[in-house]
Coordinates of C-alpha atoms and ligand atoms in Angstrom, one line a residue:
X1 CA 45.8 -34.0 -124.5
X2 CA 46.1 -31.4 -127.2
X3 CA 49.7 -30.9 -128.4
X4 CA 50.5 -27.4 -129.6
X5 CA 53.7 -25.7 -130.7
X6 CA 54.4 -22.0 -130.5
X7 CA 56.9 -21.1 -133.2
X8 CA 59.3 -18.5 -131.9
X9 CA 60.9 -18.2 -135.3
X10 CA 57.6 -17.9 -137.3
X11 CA 56.4 -14.3 -136.8
X12 CA 53.0 -13.3 -138.3
X13 CA 53.2 -9.5 -137.7
X14 CA 52.9 -6.9 -135.0
X15 CA 49.5 -7.0 -133.3
X16 CA 48.3 -3.4 -133.8
X17 CA 47.0 -2.3 -130.3
X18 CA 44.0 -0.8 -132.2
X19 CA 42.7 -4.4 -132.8
X20 CA 41.5 -4.2 -129.2
X21 CA 39.4 -1.1 -129.8
X22 CA 35.8 -0.1 -128.9
X23 CA 32.7 1.4 -130.4
X24 CA 30.4 4.0 -128.8
X25 CA 27.2 5.2 -130.5
X26 CA 24.5 7.6 -129.5
X27 CA 22.0 4.8 -129.2
X28 CA 19.9 3.5 -126.3
X29 CA 22.0 3.7 -123.1
X30 CA 25.5 3.8 -124.5
X31 CA 26.1 7.5 -123.7
X32 CA 23.2 8.8 -121.7
X33 CA 23.3 7.0 -118.3
X34 CA 26.1 4.8 -119.6
X35 CA 29.2 6.9 -120.3
X36 CA 27.7 10.3 -119.7
X37 CA 26.0 11.0 -116.3
X38 CA 26.3 14.8 -116.4
X39 CA 28.4 17.2 -114.3
X40 CA 25.8 17.6 -111.6
X41 CA 25.2 13.9 -111.2
X42 CA 25.6 12.3 -107.7
X43 CA 27.4 9.5 -109.7
X44 CA 31.1 10.0 -109.4
X45 CA 32.2 11.7 -112.7
X46 CA 34.9 13.7 -114.4
X47 CA 33.4 16.6 -116.3
X48 CA 30.2 14.6 -116.6
X49 CA 31.8 11.3 -117.7
X50 CA 31.3 8.3 -115.5
X51 CA 34.5 7.9 -113.5
X52 CA 34.2 4.2 -112.7
X53 CA 33.9 3.3 -116.3
X54 CA 36.9 5.4 -117.3
X55 CA 39.0 3.8 -114.7
X56 CA 38.2 0.3 -115.8
X57 CA 38.7 1.2 -119.5
X58 CA 42.1 2.6 -118.6
X59 CA 42.9 -0.6 -116.8
X60 CA 42.5 -2.7 -120.0
X61 CA 44.5 -0.2 -122.1
X62 CA 41.7 0.7 -124.5
X63 CA 43.6 1.9 -127.5
X64 CA 40.9 3.5 -129.7
X65 CA 37.2 4.4 -129.5
X66 CA 35.0 4.8 -132.5
X67 CA 32.2 7.4 -132.4
X68 CA 29.4 8.8 -132.9
X69 CA 28.0 5.8 -134.8
X70 CA 27.0 3.5 -136.4
X71 CA 23.7 4.6 -138.0
X72 CA 23.6 7.6 -135.7
X73 CA 26.4 9.1 -137.7
X74 CA 24.2 9.2 -140.9
X75 CA 22.3 12.2 -139.6
X76 CA 24.7 13.7 -137.2
X77 CA 25.8 17.3 -137.6
X78 CA 28.9 17.9 -135.5
X79 CA 27.9 21.6 -135.1
X80 CA 25.0 20.5 -132.9
X81 CA 27.4 19.1 -130.3
X82 CA 29.7 22.1 -129.7
X83 CA 29.3 25.3 -127.7
X84 CA 27.5 25.8 -124.3
X85 CA 25.6 22.7 -123.6
X86 CA 22.4 24.6 -122.6
X87 CA 22.3 26.1 -126.1
X88 CA 22.7 22.8 -128.0
X89 CA 19.7 21.7 -130.0
X90 CA 17.6 18.6 -129.3
X91 CA 17.3 16.5 -132.5
X92 CA 15.6 13.4 -133.8
X93 CA 18.2 10.7 -133.1
X94 CA 18.5 8.1 -135.9
X95 CA 17.2 5.5 -133.4
X96 CA 14.2 7.7 -132.3
X97 CA 11.8 5.7 -134.4
X98 CA 12.8 2.6 -132.5
X99 CA 12.8 3.9 -128.9
X100 CA 11.3 7.4 -128.8
X101 CA 14.5 9.0 -127.4
X102 CA 15.6 12.4 -128.7
X103 CA 19.2 13.5 -128.9
X104 CA 20.1 16.2 -126.4
X105 CA 23.6 16.7 -127.8
X106 CA 25.0 16.9 -124.3
X107 CA 27.9 14.8 -125.6
X108 CA 29.6 16.3 -128.7
X109 CA 33.1 16.4 -130.1
X110 CA 34.7 18.0 -127.0
X111 CA 33.1 15.5 -124.5
X112 CA 34.0 12.5 -126.7
X113 CA 37.6 13.5 -127.1
X114 CA 37.8 14.2 -123.4
X115 CA 36.4 10.7 -122.8
X116 CA 39.1 9.2 -125.0
X117 CA 41.9 11.2 -123.5
X118 CA 40.8 10.2 -119.9
X119 CA 40.6 6.6 -121.0
X120 CA 44.0 6.8 -122.7
X121 CA 42.5 6.0 -126.1
X122 CA 42.7 7.5 -129.6
X123 CA 39.5 8.9 -131.0
X124 CA 38.2 7.5 -134.3
X125 CA 35.4 9.6 -135.8
X126 CA 32.9 8.2 -138.4
X127 CA 32.1 11.1 -140.6
X128 CA 28.6 11.6 -141.9
X129 CA 28.8 11.5 -145.7
X130 CA 25.1 10.6 -146.1
X131 CA 23.7 14.0 -145.2
X132 CA 26.6 16.4 -144.8
X133 CA 28.6 17.9 -147.6
X134 CA 32.4 17.3 -148.1
X135 CA 32.8 21.0 -147.0
X136 CA 31.1 20.3 -143.7
X137 CA 33.4 17.4 -143.0
X138 CA 36.4 19.5 -144.0
X139 CA 35.2 22.0 -141.4
X140 CA 34.9 19.2 -138.8
X141 CA 38.5 18.2 -139.5
X142 CA 39.6 21.8 -139.4
X143 CA 37.8 22.3 -136.0
X144 CA 39.4 19.2 -134.6
X145 CA 42.9 19.4 -136.0
X146 CA 44.0 22.9 -137.0
X147 CA 46.8 24.3 -134.8
X148 CA 45.8 26.7 -132.0
X149 CA 44.7 30.1 -133.3
X150 CA 45.3 29.2 -136.9
X151 CA 41.8 29.2 -138.4
X152 CA 38.4 30.6 -137.5
X153 CA 37.3 27.2 -136.5
X154 CA 40.4 26.6 -134.4
X155 CA 39.6 29.8 -132.6
X156 CA 36.0 28.7 -132.1
X157 CA 37.3 25.4 -130.6
X158 CA 39.4 27.5 -128.2
X159 CA 36.4 29.5 -127.2
X160 CA 34.7 26.2 -126.5
X161 CA 37.4 25.1 -124.2
X162 CA 40.3 23.6 -126.1
X163 CA 43.0 25.8 -127.6
X164 CA 45.0 22.7 -128.3
X165 CA 43.9 20.7 -131.4
X166 CA 42.3 17.3 -130.8
X167 CA 44.6 15.7 -133.5
X168 CA 42.0 13.1 -134.5
X169 CA 43.9 10.7 -136.7
X170 CA 41.2 8.2 -137.7
X171 CA 38.3 9.2 -139.9
X172 CA 35.6 6.9 -141.3
X173 CA 34.3 8.0 -144.7
X174 CA 30.7 7.1 -143.9
X175 CA 29.2 4.1 -142.1
X176 CA 27.4 1.1 -143.6
X177 CA 27.0 3.0 -146.9
X178 CA 25.3 -0.1 -148.3
X179 CA 22.5 0.4 -145.7
X180 CA 21.5 3.3 -143.5
X181 CA 24.5 5.3 -144.7
X182 CA 23.0 6.2 -148.0
X183 CA 21.7 2.9 -149.3
X184 CA 24.3 3.0 -152.1
X185 CA 25.7 0.5 -154.5
X186 CA 29.4 -0.3 -154.1
X187 CA 30.2 1.6 -157.2
X188 CA 28.2 4.7 -156.1
X189 CA 29.9 4.7 -152.8
X190 CA 33.3 4.4 -154.3
X191 CA 32.7 7.6 -156.3
X192 CA 31.5 9.3 -153.1
X193 CA 34.6 8.0 -151.3
X194 CA 36.9 9.5 -153.9
X195 CA 35.0 12.9 -153.7
X196 CA 35.1 13.1 -149.9
X197 CA 38.6 11.5 -149.5
X198 CA 40.4 14.0 -151.7
X199 CA 38.9 16.9 -149.6
X200 CA 39.4 15.2 -146.3
X201 CA 43.1 14.3 -146.9
X202 CA 43.7 17.8 -148.3
X203 CA 42.4 19.3 -145.1
X204 CA 44.9 17.5 -142.9
X205 CA 47.9 15.4 -143.8
X206 CA 48.0 13.5 -140.6
X207 CA 44.8 11.6 -140.9
X208 CA 43.9 8.0 -141.9
X209 CA 40.7 7.4 -143.9
X210 CA 38.7 4.3 -143.4
X211 CA 36.6 3.2 -146.3
X212 CA 33.1 1.9 -145.5
X213 CA 33.3 -1.9 -146.0
X214 CA 31.1 -4.9 -146.3
X215 CA 28.5 -6.4 -144.1
X216 CA 29.1 -9.9 -142.8
X217 CA 29.2 -12.3 -145.7
X218 CA 28.6 -9.8 -148.5
X219 CA 31.4 -11.0 -150.8
X220 CA 30.7 -8.5 -153.5
X221 CA 30.9 -5.1 -151.7
X222 CA 34.7 -4.9 -151.4
X223 CA 35.2 -5.8 -155.0
X224 CA 32.6 -3.3 -156.2
X225 CA 34.2 -0.5 -154.2
X226 CA 37.9 -1.2 -154.6
X227 CA 37.7 -1.6 -158.4
X228 CA 36.6 2.0 -158.6
X229 CA 39.2 3.3 -156.2
X230 CA 42.3 4.1 -158.0
X231 CA 45.1 2.2 -156.2
X232 CA 47.7 4.8 -157.0
X233 CA 45.7 7.5 -155.3
X234 CA 46.4 5.8 -152.0
X235 CA 43.6 7.6 -150.3
X236 CA 42.2 4.6 -148.4
X237 CA 44.2 3.6 -145.3
X238 CA 41.7 1.0 -144.0
X239 CA 38.8 -1.0 -145.3
X240 CA 36.1 -1.5 -142.8
X241 CA 34.2 -4.7 -142.2
X242 CA 31.1 -5.2 -140.0
X243 CA 30.6 -8.7 -138.7
X244 CA 27.8 -9.4 -136.2
X245 CA 27.6 -13.1 -135.4
X246 CA 23.9 -12.9 -134.6
X247 CA 22.4 -14.9 -131.8
X248 CA 21.6 -18.6 -131.2
X249 CA 18.8 -19.0 -128.7
X250 CA 18.2 -17.0 -125.6
X251 CA 21.2 -14.9 -124.5
X252 CA 20.8 -16.3 -120.9
X253 CA 19.3 -19.8 -121.3
X254 CA 20.8 -21.2 -124.5
X255 CA 21.0 -25.0 -125.0
X256 CA 24.2 -26.9 -125.7
X257 CA 23.5 -27.0 -129.4
X258 CA 23.0 -23.2 -129.3
X259 CA 26.3 -22.8 -127.5
X260 CA 28.1 -24.4 -130.5
X261 CA 26.0 -22.7 -133.1
X262 CA 26.9 -19.3 -131.6
X263 CA 30.6 -20.1 -131.7
X264 CA 30.4 -21.4 -135.2
X265 CA 28.7 -18.2 -136.3
X266 CA 31.4 -16.2 -134.6
X267 CA 34.3 -18.1 -136.0
X268 CA 33.0 -17.5 -139.5
X269 CA 34.5 -14.1 -139.2
X270 CA 37.8 -15.7 -140.4
X271 CA 36.2 -16.3 -143.9
X272 CA 35.1 -12.6 -144.0
X273 CA 38.6 -11.5 -143.1
X274 CA 40.2 -13.7 -145.8
X275 CA 37.7 -12.7 -148.5
X276 CA 38.0 -8.9 -147.8
X277 CA 41.7 -9.1 -147.4
X278 CA 41.8 -11.0 -150.7
X279 CA 40.3 -7.9 -152.5
X280 CA 42.8 -5.5 -150.8
X281 CA 45.7 -7.6 -152.0
X282 CA 44.0 -8.3 -155.4
X283 CA 43.8 -4.6 -156.0
X284 CA 47.4 -4.0 -154.9
X285 CA 46.5 -1.9 -151.8
X286 CA 48.0 -4.1 -149.1
X287 CA 51.1 -2.0 -148.6
X288 CA 49.1 1.0 -147.3
X289 CA 45.6 -0.3 -146.4
X290 CA 44.5 -3.0 -143.9
X291 CA 41.2 -4.2 -142.6
X292 CA 39.3 -2.2 -139.9
X293 CA 36.7 -4.5 -138.3
X294 CA 35.0 -1.6 -136.6
X295 CA 31.8 -3.4 -135.5
X296 CA 31.8 -7.0 -134.3
X297 CA 30.1 -9.1 -131.7
X298 CA 27.0 -11.1 -130.8
X299 CA 23.6 -9.6 -131.5
X300 CA 21.1 -11.2 -129.2
X301 CA 17.4 -10.2 -128.9
X302 CA 17.1 -7.2 -126.5
X303 CA 15.5 -7.3 -123.1
X304 CA 17.9 -9.4 -121.0
X305 CA 19.9 -6.4 -119.7
X306 CA 19.2 -4.7 -116.3
X307 CA 17.6 -1.5 -117.9
X308 CA 14.3 -3.4 -118.3
X309 CA 13.9 -2.6 -114.6
X310 CA 14.9 1.1 -115.0
X311 CA 11.5 2.5 -114.1
X312 CA 11.5 0.6 -110.8
X313 CA 14.5 2.7 -109.7
X314 CA 13.1 5.9 -111.0
X315 CA 14.6 6.4 -114.4
X316 CA 12.3 6.7 -117.4
X317 CA 14.3 5.6 -120.5
X318 CA 12.1 7.5 -123.0
X319 CA 9.5 9.9 -121.5
X320 CA 8.0 10.3 -125.0
X321 CA 7.5 6.6 -125.5
X322 CA 5.6 4.7 -122.8
X323 CA 6.3 1.4 -124.6
X324 CA 10.0 1.8 -124.1
X325 CA 11.0 -0.1 -121.0
X326 CA 14.8 -0.2 -121.4
X327 CA 17.9 0.6 -123.4
X328 CA 17.6 -0.2 -127.1
X329 CA 19.5 -3.4 -128.0
X330 CA 20.8 -3.8 -124.5
X331 CA 21.7 -7.4 -123.7
X332 CA 23.3 -9.4 -120.9
X333 CA 26.6 -11.1 -121.6
X334 CA 27.4 -14.6 -120.3
X335 CA 30.4 -16.8 -120.5
X336 CA 29.3 -17.7 -124.0
X337 CA 29.8 -14.1 -125.1
X338 CA 33.2 -14.0 -123.3
X339 CA 34.3 -17.1 -125.2
X340 CA 33.1 -15.6 -128.5
X341 CA 35.3 -12.6 -127.6
X342 CA 38.3 -14.6 -126.8
X343 CA 38.0 -16.8 -129.9
X344 CA 37.5 -13.6 -132.1
X345 CA 40.5 -11.8 -130.6
X346 CA 42.6 -15.0 -131.1
X347 CA 41.6 -14.9 -134.8
X348 CA 42.5 -11.2 -135.0
X349 CA 45.9 -12.0 -133.4
X350 CA 46.5 -14.8 -135.9
X351 CA 45.6 -12.5 -138.8
X352 CA 47.6 -9.6 -137.5
X353 CA 49.2 -8.8 -140.8
X354 CA 45.7 -8.1 -142.3
X355 CA 44.1 -6.1 -139.5
X356 CA 44.8 -2.4 -138.6
X357 CA 42.0 -1.9 -136.1
X358 CA 38.8 -3.4 -134.7
X359 CA 36.0 -2.3 -132.4
X360 CA 33.7 -4.6 -130.5
X361 CA 30.1 -3.3 -130.6
X362 CA 29.3 -1.7 -128.3
X363 CA 31.0 -0.5 -125.1
X364 CA 28.2 -0.2 -122.6
X365 CA 24.4 -1.1 -122.3
X366 CA 24.1 -2.4 -125.8
X367 CA 25.3 -5.4 -128.0
X368 CA 28.2 -7.5 -126.7
X369 CA 29.1 -4.9 -124.1
X370 CA 32.0 -4.7 -121.7
X371 CA 29.9 -2.8 -119.2
X372 CA 26.4 -2.5 -117.9
X373 CA 25.5 0.7 -116.1
X374 CA 22.6 2.7 -114.8
X375 CA 22.3 5.3 -112.1
X376 CA 25.1 4.6 -109.6
X377 CA 25.5 1.0 -110.7
X378 CA 28.3 -0.2 -112.9
X379 CA 29.3 -3.8 -113.6
X380 CA 31.7 -5.5 -116.0
X381 CA 30.8 -8.5 -118.2
X382 CA 32.8 -11.6 -119.0
X383 CA 33.8 -9.8 -122.3
X384 CA 35.5 -7.1 -120.2
X385 CA 37.5 -9.7 -118.4
X386 CA 38.6 -11.2 -121.8
X387 CA 39.9 -7.8 -122.9
X388 CA 41.7 -7.6 -119.6
X389 CA 43.2 -11.0 -119.9
X390 CA 44.3 -10.5 -123.5
X391 CA 45.6 -6.9 -123.3
X392 CA 49.1 -8.3 -123.1
X393 CA 48.9 -9.1 -126.8
X394 CA 48.6 -5.5 -127.8
X395 CA 51.7 -4.4 -129.6
X396 CA 53.3 -7.8 -129.4
X397 CA 54.6 -9.9 -132.3
X398 CA 52.1 -12.6 -133.2
X399 CA 53.7 -16.0 -133.5
X400 CA 52.4 -19.0 -135.4
X401 CA 50.9 -21.8 -133.4
X402 CA 50.5 -25.2 -134.9
X403 CA 49.2 -28.5 -133.7
X404 CA 46.0 -30.3 -132.8
X405 CA 43.1 -28.1 -131.8
X406 CA 40.6 -30.9 -132.1
X407 CA 37.1 -30.8 -133.6
X408 CA 33.7 -30.8 -132.1
X409 CA 31.1 -32.0 -134.6
X410 CA 27.4 -31.2 -134.6
X411 CA 25.0 -32.2 -137.3
X412 CA 25.7 -29.5 -139.9
X413 CA 28.8 -27.9 -138.6
X414 CA 31.9 -28.2 -136.4
X415 CA 34.0 -26.0 -134.2
X416 CA 37.6 -26.6 -133.1
X417 CA 37.9 -27.7 -129.5
X418 CA 40.5 -25.0 -128.8
X419 CA 41.1 -21.5 -130.0
X420 CA 44.6 -20.3 -129.5
X421 CA 47.0 -17.4 -130.3
X422 CA 50.4 -16.4 -129.1
X423 CA 52.6 -13.3 -129.1
X424 CA 55.8 -12.0 -127.6
X425 CA 56.3 -8.5 -126.2
X426 CA 59.2 -7.3 -124.2
X427 CA 60.6 -10.7 -123.6
X428 CA 57.3 -12.2 -122.3
X429 CA 55.3 -14.8 -124.2
X430 CA 51.5 -14.5 -123.9
X431 CA 49.4 -17.5 -125.0
X432 CA 45.6 -17.3 -124.9
X433 CA 43.6 -20.5 -125.0
X434 CA 39.9 -20.7 -125.1
X435 CA 38.2 -24.0 -124.6
X436 CA 35.1 -24.1 -126.9
X437 CA 33.8 -27.4 -125.4
X438 CA 30.9 -26.7 -123.1
X439 CA 31.3 -30.1 -121.3
X440 CA 35.0 -31.2 -121.3
X441 CA 38.1 -29.7 -119.8
X442 CA 41.1 -29.5 -122.2
X443 CA 44.5 -30.7 -121.3
X444 CA 47.1 -28.9 -123.4
X445 CA 50.8 -29.7 -123.9
X446 CA 52.6 -26.6 -125.1
X447 CA 55.9 -26.9 -126.9
X448 CA 57.9 -23.7 -127.3
X449 CA 60.0 -23.9 -130.4
X450 CA 63.0 -21.5 -130.6
X451 CA 62.0 -19.9 -127.2
X452 CA 63.5 -20.7 -123.8
X453 CA 61.0 -20.2 -121.0
X454 CA 61.6 -19.3 -117.4
X455 CA 60.2 -21.8 -115.0
X456 CA 57.2 -19.9 -113.9
X457 CA 54.0 -18.8 -115.7
X458 CA 51.5 -16.2 -114.7
X459 CA 48.0 -17.5 -115.5
X460 CA 45.0 -15.2 -115.9
X461 CA 41.9 -17.5 -116.0
X462 CA 38.3 -16.7 -116.8
X463 CA 36.1 -19.6 -115.7
X464 CA 32.7 -20.1 -114.0
X465 CA 30.6 -23.0 -112.7
X466 CA 28.0 -22.6 -115.5
X467 CA 28.3 -21.5 -119.2
X468 CA 25.3 -19.3 -118.6
X469 CA 27.0 -17.4 -115.8
X470 CA 26.9 -13.6 -116.0
X471 CA 27.4 -10.6 -113.7
X472 CA 24.4 -8.7 -112.4
X473 CA 23.9 -5.7 -110.2
X474 CA 23.1 -8.1 -107.4
X475 CA 26.1 -10.4 -108.1
X476 CA 28.6 -8.1 -109.8
X477 CA 31.6 -10.4 -109.3
X478 CA 30.1 -13.8 -110.2
X479 CA 32.4 -14.0 -113.2
X480 CA 35.8 -12.5 -112.8
X481 CA 39.4 -13.0 -113.7
X482 CA 41.7 -15.0 -111.4
X483 CA 45.5 -14.6 -111.4
X484 CA 48.0 -17.2 -110.2
X485 CA 51.6 -18.1 -110.6
X486 CA 52.4 -21.7 -111.4
X487 CA 55.5 -23.6 -112.2
X488 CA 55.6 -24.1 -116.0
X489 CA 56.4 -27.4 -117.6
X490 CA 54.4 -26.9 -120.8
X491 CA 51.2 -28.5 -119.6
X492 CA 48.1 -26.4 -119.0
X493 CA 44.5 -27.3 -118.3
X494 CA 41.6 -25.2 -119.6
X495 CA 38.3 -26.0 -117.9
X496 CA 35.2 -26.4 -120.1
X497 CA 33.7 -23.1 -121.5
X498 CA 36.7 -21.1 -120.1
X499 CA 39.7 -19.2 -121.3
X500 CA 43.1 -18.4 -120.0
X501 CA 46.2 -16.3 -120.9
X502 CA 49.5 -17.7 -119.8
X503 CA 52.4 -15.3 -119.6
X504 CA 55.8 -16.8 -119.6
X505 CA 59.0 -14.8 -119.3
X506 CA 61.6 -15.9 -121.8
X507 CA 65.3 -16.4 -121.0
X508 CA 66.6 -15.7 -124.4
X509 CA 64.0 -13.8 -126.2
X510 CA 64.7 -14.0 -129.9
X511 CA 62.2 -11.2 -130.6
Ligands
AHR601 O1 25.6 -1.4 -133.4 C1 24.3 -1.1 -133.8 C2 24.2 -0.8 -135.3 O2 24.6 -1.9 -136.1 C3 25.0 0.3 -135.8 O3 24.5 1.6 -135.6 C4 25.1 0.0 -137.3 O4 26.3 0.5 -137.8 C5 25.0 -1.5 -137.3 O5 24.1 -1.9 -138.3

């Protein structure tokens, strides 16, 4: 039995809803055949956007969506994606050298903002500072945010269908500037950031700028960048961090050892959070800038997703490349990916004071996706269900949880038996527990300190008969969320390789 205490009087911080955000790039099947099916498609759509996906995204309260990349952003010119679709140019996509697909620009700023609005999310645009000038980015901000009729670009936006401004609040100043985004040193990027940031902020007061941050366990990048940014300028509102926890074995047929290794790799994100946050605090920026973990997730070898069978149902993923058999980077997601997601989101909740936003990579037909889609088929993955189960934490006050979370030891590493986080919102306590053991159920005794619970708890449970379980086009509901109401006496059982969120109404909410 694991004894845990939720401390009603020990508040960490508000959990920014943006922590539960998403990432969409023009890569493989994320947009084309994923989110975008086209207005003339027999697949149900709203203005070309896949309706089923929008409805499901809305159901989990998607707060923010990042776009257009990723690496795609490094060579993206926003002007290619506006105006009549039939007149838009076809370009070399950043990923074309990998999969032979060209970029038709059917999705541009209008379509992306439309997608966000339909899903109820805020748009977050990653600006290309690698191959566009500060003036071109200034113009993009002008096009998106200037009041109706005010500027030439606002009038162009109106001619293209939107008199009202898009009011895009979040802007990334580059993407992975240590890699595809310019191959810069931290110091060089910091000077570029200063140059772009002053022009971007000057173009619109109501925007927040995200500084391109470190990769995984690069402990130097944040230091190299932040020491050149003048803290008193206050131009940086968020420092990004990319953390892919890689793969351990085959995404579908991993061993027990690989289960734990994958989880260990995922949990190491907490070291990256602490290190990068340490630099933000060390340079005195914590009052106005927090972390933005805008790409995170598992990165398994490609080839396990359903699009490897695309040609069998009449879709050619890349007519220019006969070797391309499916969507670039597309992978299946099992219960293991779902538990990685639950443990990662628990860590984000427990570090709520440090994190402004986050985006799991990527939304559909790619790495660690919530959806797999092709033609008229659309399924959700275990990760989708984790976001569904944990949506109640968004906007809540994160509470400290103490106690025994156990330890599972393997030769070189260990993972806790349990991952946990708790928050209160509108008089309801939400506690998420993920059992990281792949063999043993976990009995939990939950003490609520300073909180008086009602007698009943609503339990959302994600469990399956096998840790390798996943949803497929043939079995779309093999892994799904169950909901039950139980009488609550503080004891809960979490089956092996499973997660649950317990929601308990409080009689005398202190928060
Ligand atoms: O998500 C795939 C790629 O991973 C993104 O384009 C890039 O930012 C990262 O390296």
